[in-house]
PDB file of C-alpha atoms in Angstrom:
ATOM      1  CA  MET A1228     -76.451  72.635 -55.402  1.00 31.00           C
ATOM      2  CA  ARG A1229     -79.851  70.653 -53.781  1.00 34.00           C
ATOM      3  CA  ASP A1230     -82.306  73.151 -52.599  1.00 33.00           C
ATOM      4  CA  ILE A1231     -83.502  70.725 -49.270  1.00 35.00           C
ATOM      5  CA  ASP A1232     -87.049  72.032 -48.271  1.00 39.00           C
ATOM      6  CA  LEU A1233     -88.111  71.551 -44.510  1.00 37.00           C
ATOM      7  CA  PRO A1234     -91.233  70.133 -43.299  1.00 40.00           C
ATOM      8  CA  ASN A1235     -93.992  71.881 -41.182  1.00 41.00           C
ATOM      9  CA  GLY A1236     -92.957  72.103 -37.635  1.00 41.00           C
ATOM     10  CA  SER A1237     -89.338  71.294 -37.946  1.00 39.00           C
ATOM     11  CA  ARG A1238     -87.883  74.517 -36.853  1.00 37.00           C
ATOM     12  CA  ARG A1239     -89.834  74.690 -33.939  1.00 37.00           C
ATOM     13  CA  ALA A1240     -88.375  71.130 -33.023  1.00 37.00           C
ATOM     14  CA  LEU A1241     -84.864  71.530 -34.189  1.00 35.00           C
ATOM     15  CA  PHE A1242     -84.452  74.982 -31.752  1.00 34.00           C
ATOM     16  CA  ARG A1243     -85.270  73.277 -28.713  1.00 37.00           C
ATOM     17  CA  LYS A1244     -82.338  70.499 -28.572  1.00 38.00           C
ATOM     18  CA  VAL A1245     -78.740  70.891 -28.286  1.00 36.00           C
ATOM     19  CA  ALA A1246     -77.032  71.917 -25.305  1.00 33.00           C
ATOM     20  CA  SER A1247     -73.485  70.196 -26.277  1.00 30.00           C
ATOM     21  CA  PRO A1248     -70.988  72.828 -26.559  1.00 32.00           C
ATOM     22  CA  SER A1249     -69.203  72.427 -30.077  1.00 45.00           C
ATOM     23  CA  GLY A1250     -69.505  76.088 -32.103  1.00 77.00           C
ATOM     24  CA  VAL A1251     -71.226  77.006 -34.546  1.00 82.00           C
ATOM     25  CA  ILE A1252     -73.375  75.644 -37.007  1.00 84.00           C
ATOM     26  CA  VAL A1253     -72.759  77.223 -40.648  1.00 85.00           C
ATOM     27  CA  ARG A1254     -73.914  77.161 -43.868  1.00 82.00           C
ATOM     28  CA  ARG A1255     -73.107  78.376 -47.487  1.00 83.00           C
ATOM     29  CA  GLU A1256     -74.195  81.750 -48.175  1.00 76.00           C
ATOM     30  CA  ASP A1257     -76.145  80.801 -51.330  1.00 67.00           C
ATOM     31  CA  PRO A1258     -80.172  82.042 -51.981  1.00 53.00           C
ATOM     32  CA  MET A1259     -80.725  78.649 -53.291  1.00 51.00           C
ATOM     33  CA  MET A1260     -79.428  77.378 -49.750  1.00 53.00           C
ATOM     34  CA  THR A1261     -81.670  79.699 -47.620  1.00 50.00           C
ATOM     35  CA  LYS A1262     -84.075  76.539 -46.389  1.00 55.00           C
ATOM     36  CA  LEU A1263     -80.738  75.365 -44.538  1.00 54.00           C
ATOM     37  CA  LEU A1264     -81.176  77.922 -41.864  1.00 55.00           C
ATOM     38  CA  ALA A1265     -84.464  76.249 -40.936  1.00 59.00           C
ATOM     39  CA  ILE A1266     -82.653  73.100 -41.049  1.00 61.00           C
ATOM     40  CA  ALA A1267     -79.690  73.882 -38.746  1.00 62.00           C
ATOM     41  CA  ALA A1268     -82.771  75.085 -36.434  1.00 62.00           C
ATOM     42  CA  ALA A1269     -84.050  71.825 -36.696  1.00 62.00           C
ATOM     43  CA  ILE A1270     -80.772  69.714 -36.303  1.00 65.00           C
ATOM     44  CA  ALA A1271     -79.823  71.866 -32.917  1.00 63.00           C
ATOM     45  CA  ALA A1272     -83.404  71.886 -31.382  1.00 62.00           C
ATOM     46  CA  ALA A1273     -83.367  67.938 -31.518  1.00 61.00           C
ATOM     47  CA  ALA A1274     -79.865  67.510 -29.838  1.00 58.00           C
ATOM     48  CA  THR A1275     -80.756  70.401 -27.449  1.00 58.00           C
ATOM     49  CA  MET A1276     -84.140  68.628 -25.785  1.00 57.00           C
ATOM     50  CA  THR A1277     -82.810  65.453 -26.214  1.00 56.00           C
ATOM     51  CA  ALA A1278     -79.341  66.473 -24.304  1.00 54.00           C
ATOM     52  CA  CYS A1279     -81.911  68.231 -21.719  1.00 57.00           C
ATOM     53  CA  GLY A1280     -84.334  65.606 -21.256  1.00 55.00           C
ATOM     54  CA  ALA A1281     -86.561  68.219 -22.230  1.00 52.00           C
ATOM     55  CA  LYS A1282     -91.059  67.176 -22.949  1.00 53.00           C
ATOM     56  CA  GLN A1283     -90.958  66.643 -26.341  1.00 52.00           C
ATOM     57  CA  ASP A1284     -94.270  67.472 -28.500  1.00 55.00           C
ATOM     58  CA  VAL A1285     -96.140  65.025 -30.486  1.00 52.00           C
ATOM     59  CA  VAL A1286     -95.032  65.147 -34.261  1.00 52.00           C
ATOM     60  CA  THR A1287     -96.174  63.738 -37.273  1.00 58.00           C
ATOM     61  CA  THR A1288     -93.464  62.498 -39.090  1.00 58.00           C
ATOM     62  CA  PRO A1289     -92.725  63.738 -42.540  1.00 60.00           C
ATOM     63  CA  SER A1290     -91.002  62.478 -45.483  1.00 70.00           C
ATOM     64  CA  PRO A1291     -87.303  62.409 -44.811  1.00 81.00           C
ATOM     65  CA  HIS A1292     -84.677  64.754 -45.818  1.00 89.00           C
ATOM     66  CA  THR A1293     -81.402  63.508 -46.065  1.00 93.00           C
ATOM     67  CA  VAL A1294     -78.903  66.561 -44.133  1.00 92.00           C
ATOM     68  CA  ARG A1295     -74.795  66.254 -44.323  1.00 96.00           C
ATOM     69  CA  VAL A1296     -73.347  67.739 -41.080  1.00 95.00           C
ATOM     70  CA  VAL A1297     -69.969  67.734 -41.117  1.00 97.00           C
ATOM     71  CA  LEU A1298     -68.260  67.733 -37.753  1.00 96.00           C
ATOM     72  CA  ASP A1299     -65.787  70.115 -36.103  1.00 94.00           C
ATOM     73  CA  TYR A1300     -63.832  67.066 -35.101  1.00 92.00           C
ATOM     74  CA  LEU A1301     -63.855  63.801 -33.843  1.00 93.00           C
ATOM     75  CA  PRO A1302     -66.349  62.571 -32.608  1.00 93.00           C
ATOM     76  CA  ASN A1303     -66.645  63.693 -28.466  1.00 86.00           C
ATOM     77  CA  ALA A1304     -68.693  64.260 -25.787  1.00 81.00           C
ATOM     78  CA  ASN A1305     -69.486  67.681 -27.057  1.00 82.00           C
ATOM     79  CA  HIS A1306     -71.630  66.560 -29.489  1.00 88.00           C
ATOM     80  CA  VAL A1307     -73.578  63.787 -27.208  1.00 84.00           C
ATOM     81  CA  GLY A1308     -76.865  65.935 -28.015  1.00 84.00           C
ATOM     82  CA  LEU A1309     -76.473  65.277 -31.675  1.00 89.00           C
ATOM     83  CA  TYR A1310     -75.788  61.604 -31.710  1.00 91.00           C
ATOM     84  CA  THR A1311     -78.615  60.882 -28.728  1.00 90.00           C
ATOM     85  CA  ALA A1312     -81.331  62.860 -30.993  1.00 89.00           C
ATOM     86  CA  GLN A1313     -80.318  60.642 -33.924  1.00 92.00           C
ATOM     87  CA  ALA A1314     -80.198  57.649 -32.013  1.00 93.00           C
ATOM     88  CA  THR A1315     -83.786  58.403 -29.941  1.00 93.00           C
ATOM     89  CA  GLY A1316     -85.144  59.343 -33.767  1.00 93.00           C
ATOM     90  CA  GLU A1317     -86.098  62.954 -32.653  1.00 90.00           C
ATOM     91  CA  PHE A1318     -84.045  63.940 -36.439  1.00 90.00           C
ATOM     92  CA  ALA A1319     -86.949  61.376 -38.129  1.00 91.00           C
ATOM     93  CA  LYS A1320     -89.476  62.604 -35.836  1.00 90.00           C
ATOM     94  CA  VAL A1321     -89.336  66.163 -37.863  1.00 88.00           C
ATOM     95  CA  GLY A1322     -88.173  64.683 -41.430  1.00 89.00           C
ATOM     96  CA  LEU A1323     -84.340  64.535 -41.022  1.00 90.00           C
ATOM     97  CA  ASN A1324     -81.921  61.852 -42.222  1.00 93.00           C
ATOM     98  CA  VAL A1325     -79.311  63.785 -40.760  1.00 94.00           C
ATOM     99  CA  LYS A1326     -75.676  61.900 -41.469  1.00 96.00           C
ATOM    100  CA  PHE A1327     -72.729  63.366 -39.895  1.00 97.00           C
ATOM    101  CA  ILE A1328     -69.184  63.494 -41.337  1.00 98.00           C
ATOM    102  CA  THR A1329     -66.044  63.123 -39.450  1.00 97.00           C
ATOM    103  CA  PRO A1330     -63.622  65.060 -41.108  1.00 96.00           C
ATOM    104  CA  SER A1331     -59.957  63.994 -42.417  1.00 94.00           C
ATOM    105  CA  ASP A1332     -58.518  67.144 -40.205  1.00 93.00           C
ATOM    106  CA  PRO A1333     -59.820  69.899 -38.186  1.00 93.00           C
ATOM    107  CA  SER A1334     -59.482  72.267 -41.050  1.00 93.00           C
ATOM    108  CA  ALA A1335     -61.504  70.264 -43.087  1.00 96.00           C
ATOM    109  CA  PRO A1336     -65.270  71.311 -42.014  1.00 96.00           C
ATOM    110  CA  LEU A1337     -65.043  74.692 -44.264  1.00 96.00           C
ATOM    111  CA  LYS A1338     -63.218  73.722 -46.790  1.00 95.00           C
ATOM    112  CA  LEU A1339     -66.088  70.364 -47.041  1.00 96.00           C
ATOM    113  CA  LEU A1340     -68.579  72.543 -47.074  1.00 96.00           C
ATOM    114  CA  GLN A1341     -67.117  75.496 -49.502  1.00 95.00           C
ATOM    115  CA  SER A1342     -67.299  72.638 -51.704  1.00 95.00           C
ATOM    116  CA  GLY A1343     -70.708  71.272 -51.592  1.00 94.00           C
ATOM    117  CA  GLY A1344     -69.261  68.078 -49.734  1.00 96.00           C
ATOM    118  CA  ALA A1345     -71.612  68.870 -46.916  1.00 96.00           C
ATOM    119  CA  ASP A1346     -75.001  70.799 -46.452  1.00 94.00           C
ATOM    120  CA  LEU A1347     -73.728  72.199 -43.031  1.00 94.00           C
ATOM    121  CA  ALA A1348     -70.603  72.498 -40.824  1.00 95.00           C
ATOM    122  CA  ILE A1349     -69.914  72.538 -37.189  1.00 94.00           C
ATOM    123  CA  SER A1350     -66.723  75.025 -36.826  1.00 93.00           C
ATOM    124  CA  TYR A1351     -66.023  77.954 -34.332  1.00 90.00           C
ATOM    125  CA  GLU A1352     -66.697  81.697 -34.715  1.00 89.00           C
ATOM    126  CA  PRO A1353     -63.022  82.875 -35.207  1.00 90.00           C
ATOM    127  CA  GLU A1354     -62.744  80.398 -37.719  1.00 92.00           C
ATOM    128  CA  LEU A1355     -65.490  80.948 -39.651  1.00 92.00           C
ATOM    129  CA  LEU A1356     -64.639  84.710 -39.013  1.00 92.00           C
ATOM    130  CA  ILE A1357     -61.510  84.338 -41.182  1.00 92.00           C
ATOM    131  CA  SER A1358     -62.911  82.448 -43.651  1.00 93.00           C
ATOM    132  CA  ARG A1359     -64.974  85.368 -44.431  1.00 94.00           C
ATOM    133  CA  ASP A1360     -62.893  87.737 -44.528  1.00 94.00           C
ATOM    134  CA  LYS A1361     -60.893  85.908 -46.717  1.00 93.00           C
ATOM    135  CA  GLY A1362     -63.983  86.176 -49.140  1.00 94.00           C
ATOM    136  CA  ALA A1363     -65.844  82.861 -48.095  1.00 94.00           C
ATOM    137  CA  ALA A1364     -69.675  83.012 -48.742  1.00 94.00           C
ATOM    138  CA  LEU A1365     -70.344  80.899 -45.413  1.00 94.00           C
ATOM    139  CA  LEU A1366     -73.455  82.320 -42.748  1.00 90.00           C
ATOM    140  CA  SER A1367     -72.977  81.393 -39.454  1.00 89.00           C
ATOM    141  CA  VAL A1368     -76.738  79.824 -38.585  1.00 85.00           C
ATOM    142  CA  GLY A1369     -76.992  78.346 -35.271  1.00 81.00           C
ATOM    143  CA  THR A1370     -75.078  77.861 -32.492  1.00 79.00           C
ATOM    144  CA  ILE A1371     -74.216  74.401 -29.991  1.00 77.00           C
ATOM    145  CA  ALA A1372     -71.755  75.954 -27.674  1.00 72.00           C
ATOM    146  CA  GLN A1373     -72.581  78.136 -24.541  1.00 76.00           C
ATOM    147  CA  ARG A1374     -69.190  79.665 -24.001  1.00 78.00           C
ATOM    148  CA  PRO A1375     -65.913  79.484 -25.310  1.00 79.00           C
ATOM    149  CA  LEU A1376     -64.331  75.578 -25.374  1.00 81.00           C
ATOM    150  CA  THR A1377     -60.524  76.711 -26.530  1.00 85.00           C
ATOM    151  CA  SER A1378     -58.191  76.054 -23.806  1.00 89.00           C
ATOM    152  CA  LEU A1379     -54.691  75.917 -23.010  1.00 92.00           C
ATOM    153  CA  ILE A1380     -53.485  72.310 -21.627  1.00 92.00           C
ATOM    154  CA  SER A1381     -51.144  70.142 -19.724  1.00 90.00           C
ATOM    155  CA  VAL A1382     -50.611  66.489 -18.268  1.00 86.00           C
ATOM    156  CA  ASN A1383     -50.831  66.573 -14.702  1.00 80.00           C
ATOM    157  CA  ASP A1384     -47.911  65.967 -13.955  1.00 79.00           C
ATOM    158  CA  LYS A1385     -46.527  68.918 -15.537  1.00 76.00           C
ATOM    159  CA  PRO A1386     -48.605  71.889 -14.771  1.00 79.00           C
ATOM    160  CA  VAL A1387     -48.982  75.141 -17.514  1.00 81.00           C
ATOM    161  CA  ASP A1388     -48.092  78.476 -15.800  1.00 88.00           C
ATOM    162  CA  PRO A1389     -48.671  80.878 -18.805  1.00 90.00           C
ATOM    163  CA  ARG A1390     -45.401  82.700 -17.387  1.00 91.00           C
ATOM    164  CA  LYS A1391     -43.221  79.904 -17.648  1.00 89.00           C
ATOM    165  CA  LEU A1392     -43.966  79.215 -21.169  1.00 92.00           C
ATOM    166  CA  GLU A1393     -40.515  80.533 -23.177  1.00 93.00           C
ATOM    167  CA  GLY A1394     -39.016  77.953 -25.192  1.00 94.00           C
ATOM    168  CA  ALA A1395     -41.340  75.723 -24.727  1.00 94.00           C
ATOM    169  CA  LYS A1396     -43.069  73.490 -27.413  1.00 96.00           C
ATOM    170  CA  ILE A1397     -47.142  74.398 -27.790  1.00 97.00           C
ATOM    171  CA  GLY A1398     -49.520  71.716 -29.676  1.00 97.00           C
ATOM    172  CA  THR A1399     -52.205  72.923 -31.711  1.00 97.00           C
ATOM    173  CA  ALA A1400     -54.853  71.249 -34.135  1.00 95.00           C
ATOM    174  CA  GLY A1401     -53.290  73.654 -36.951  1.00 94.00           C
ATOM    175  CA  LEU A1402     -56.001  76.133 -37.073  1.00 93.00           C
ATOM    176  CA  PRO A1403     -55.364  79.791 -37.674  1.00 89.00           C
ATOM    177  CA  TYR A1404     -57.076  81.627 -34.949  1.00 91.00           C
ATOM    178  CA  GLN A1405     -55.512  79.355 -32.214  1.00 93.00           C
ATOM    179  CA  ASP A1406     -52.331  80.952 -33.433  1.00 92.00           C
ATOM    180  CA  ALA A1407     -53.725  84.195 -32.269  1.00 91.00           C
ATOM    181  CA  TYR A1408     -55.507  82.909 -29.317  1.00 91.00           C
ATOM    182  CA  LEU A1409     -51.973  81.364 -28.157  1.00 94.00           C
ATOM    183  CA  ASP A1410     -49.830  84.593 -29.203  1.00 94.00           C
ATOM    184  CA  GLN A1411     -52.421  86.855 -27.006  1.00 93.00           C
ATOM    185  CA  ILE A1412     -52.270  84.345 -24.245  1.00 93.00           C
ATOM    186  CA  LEU A1413     -48.143  84.372 -24.516  1.00 94.00           C
ATOM    187  CA  SER A1414     -47.805  88.426 -24.732  1.00 94.00           C
ATOM    188  CA  ALA A1415     -50.368  89.210 -21.576  1.00 94.00           C
ATOM    189  CA  SER A1416     -48.223  86.787 -19.805  1.00 94.00           C
ATOM    190  CA  GLY A1417     -45.614  88.479 -20.615  1.00 95.00           C
ATOM    191  CA  VAL A1418     -43.715  85.824 -22.755  1.00 95.00           C
ATOM    192  CA  ASP A1419     -41.703  86.413 -25.755  1.00 96.00           C
ATOM    193  CA  THR A1420     -44.262  84.733 -28.500  1.00 96.00           C
ATOM    194  CA  THR A1421     -41.221  83.862 -31.485  1.00 96.00           C
ATOM    195  CA  SER A1422     -39.462  81.847 -28.025  1.00 96.00           C
ATOM    196  CA  VAL A1423     -42.788  79.163 -28.200  1.00 96.00           C
ATOM    197  CA  LYS A1424     -42.729  76.355 -31.141  1.00 97.00           C
ATOM    198  CA  LYS A1425     -46.247  76.006 -32.237  1.00 97.00           C
ATOM    199  CA  VAL A1426     -46.967  72.502 -33.237  1.00 98.00           C
ATOM    200  CA  ASN A1427     -49.282  71.151 -36.136  1.00 97.00           C
ATOM    201  CA  VAL A1428     -50.796  68.109 -34.168  1.00 97.00           C
ATOM    202  CA  GLY A1429     -53.684  67.967 -35.880  1.00 95.00           C
ATOM    203  CA  PHE A1430     -56.264  65.683 -33.749  1.00 95.00           C
ATOM    204  CA  ASP A1431     -53.886  64.259 -31.764  1.00 96.00           C
ATOM    205  CA  LEU A1432     -53.670  67.169 -29.136  1.00 95.00           C
ATOM    206  CA  VAL A1433     -53.589  64.692 -25.812  1.00 93.00           C
ATOM    207  CA  PRO A1434     -51.192  61.980 -27.940  1.00 96.00           C
ATOM    208  CA  ALA A1435     -48.875  65.067 -28.130  1.00 97.00           C
ATOM    209  CA  MET A1436     -48.367  65.770 -24.937  1.00 94.00           C
ATOM    210  CA  LEU A1437     -48.431  62.237 -23.424  1.00 94.00           C
ATOM    211  CA  SER A1438     -45.692  61.266 -25.571  1.00 95.00           C
ATOM    212  CA  ARG A1439     -43.914  64.674 -24.540  1.00 94.00           C
ATOM    213  CA  ARG A1440     -43.660  65.661 -28.156  1.00 96.00           C
ATOM    214  CA  VAL A1441     -45.024  68.952 -26.888  1.00 96.00           C
ATOM    215  CA  ASP A1442     -45.188  70.452 -23.543  1.00 94.00           C
ATOM    216  CA  ALA A1443     -48.888  71.649 -23.588  1.00 95.00           C
ATOM    217  CA  THR A1444     -51.979  71.968 -26.380  1.00 96.00           C
ATOM    218  CA  LEU A1445     -54.183  75.065 -27.203  1.00 94.00           C
ATOM    219  CA  GLY A1446     -57.253  73.128 -28.375  1.00 86.00           C
TER     220      GLY A1446
END
C-alpha cells in the first residue's frame, strides 16, 4: 500500500469545498493510510469551495500527489463540485492529482477500495456499515451529502403510491441496504414485502422504468 503525504495547507483547503450530495468518503482502516484522512478532507474542501463559489486563499502549489477516487455511481450532478474543482485547478493548488474512477457496477466501490484499486471511495452510510459488519476494515473520513438521497421513483404517467405496490416490480441498484429500505417502506405502508419483486437493474434505474421493465425504482 502507498503512504501518501499531504502538503501543508492541503487539509484546510480541502474541507472547505464539497456541496454536491453523493454520500461518504471512505478509506481503508490501515495505519499506513492515515494520511488519506487529510487528503479526503482536501478533496471535500476543494469541491465544496468550487461548488459554492467561496473566496479562495492564495496557496503555493506543492508537488502533486496522485489520489485515486472511485465514485459511488456513474458521473452525475452529485459529483459536479468534484469535477469543477478538478477542471478549475483547485486540486492542483493543494498538490493533488485526483483521478476519478467510474465503478463497473454500483456494488464495486468498496470492493475496489479494499483490494487496493483505489485510495478513496464514495459510498453510502448504510453500505459502509454493512461492509464493516462483515469484517471490512474501512472508515468514513468525510461526507459530501447534506441529507439522505435514496428515493422511491416512478415515471410521470404512473406515480408511485407505496400503499399500492403489492405485486409490483421494483428496481434497485443491487445494494443490500436498498432491500432493507424498500422493505421498511412497504411494511410502513401495509404492503406484504414478499408480494413485491425486487429487480437488480444496476446503473439502469431510469431506462428500466422507461422500458416498463419495472414499475418503480429505489435508488
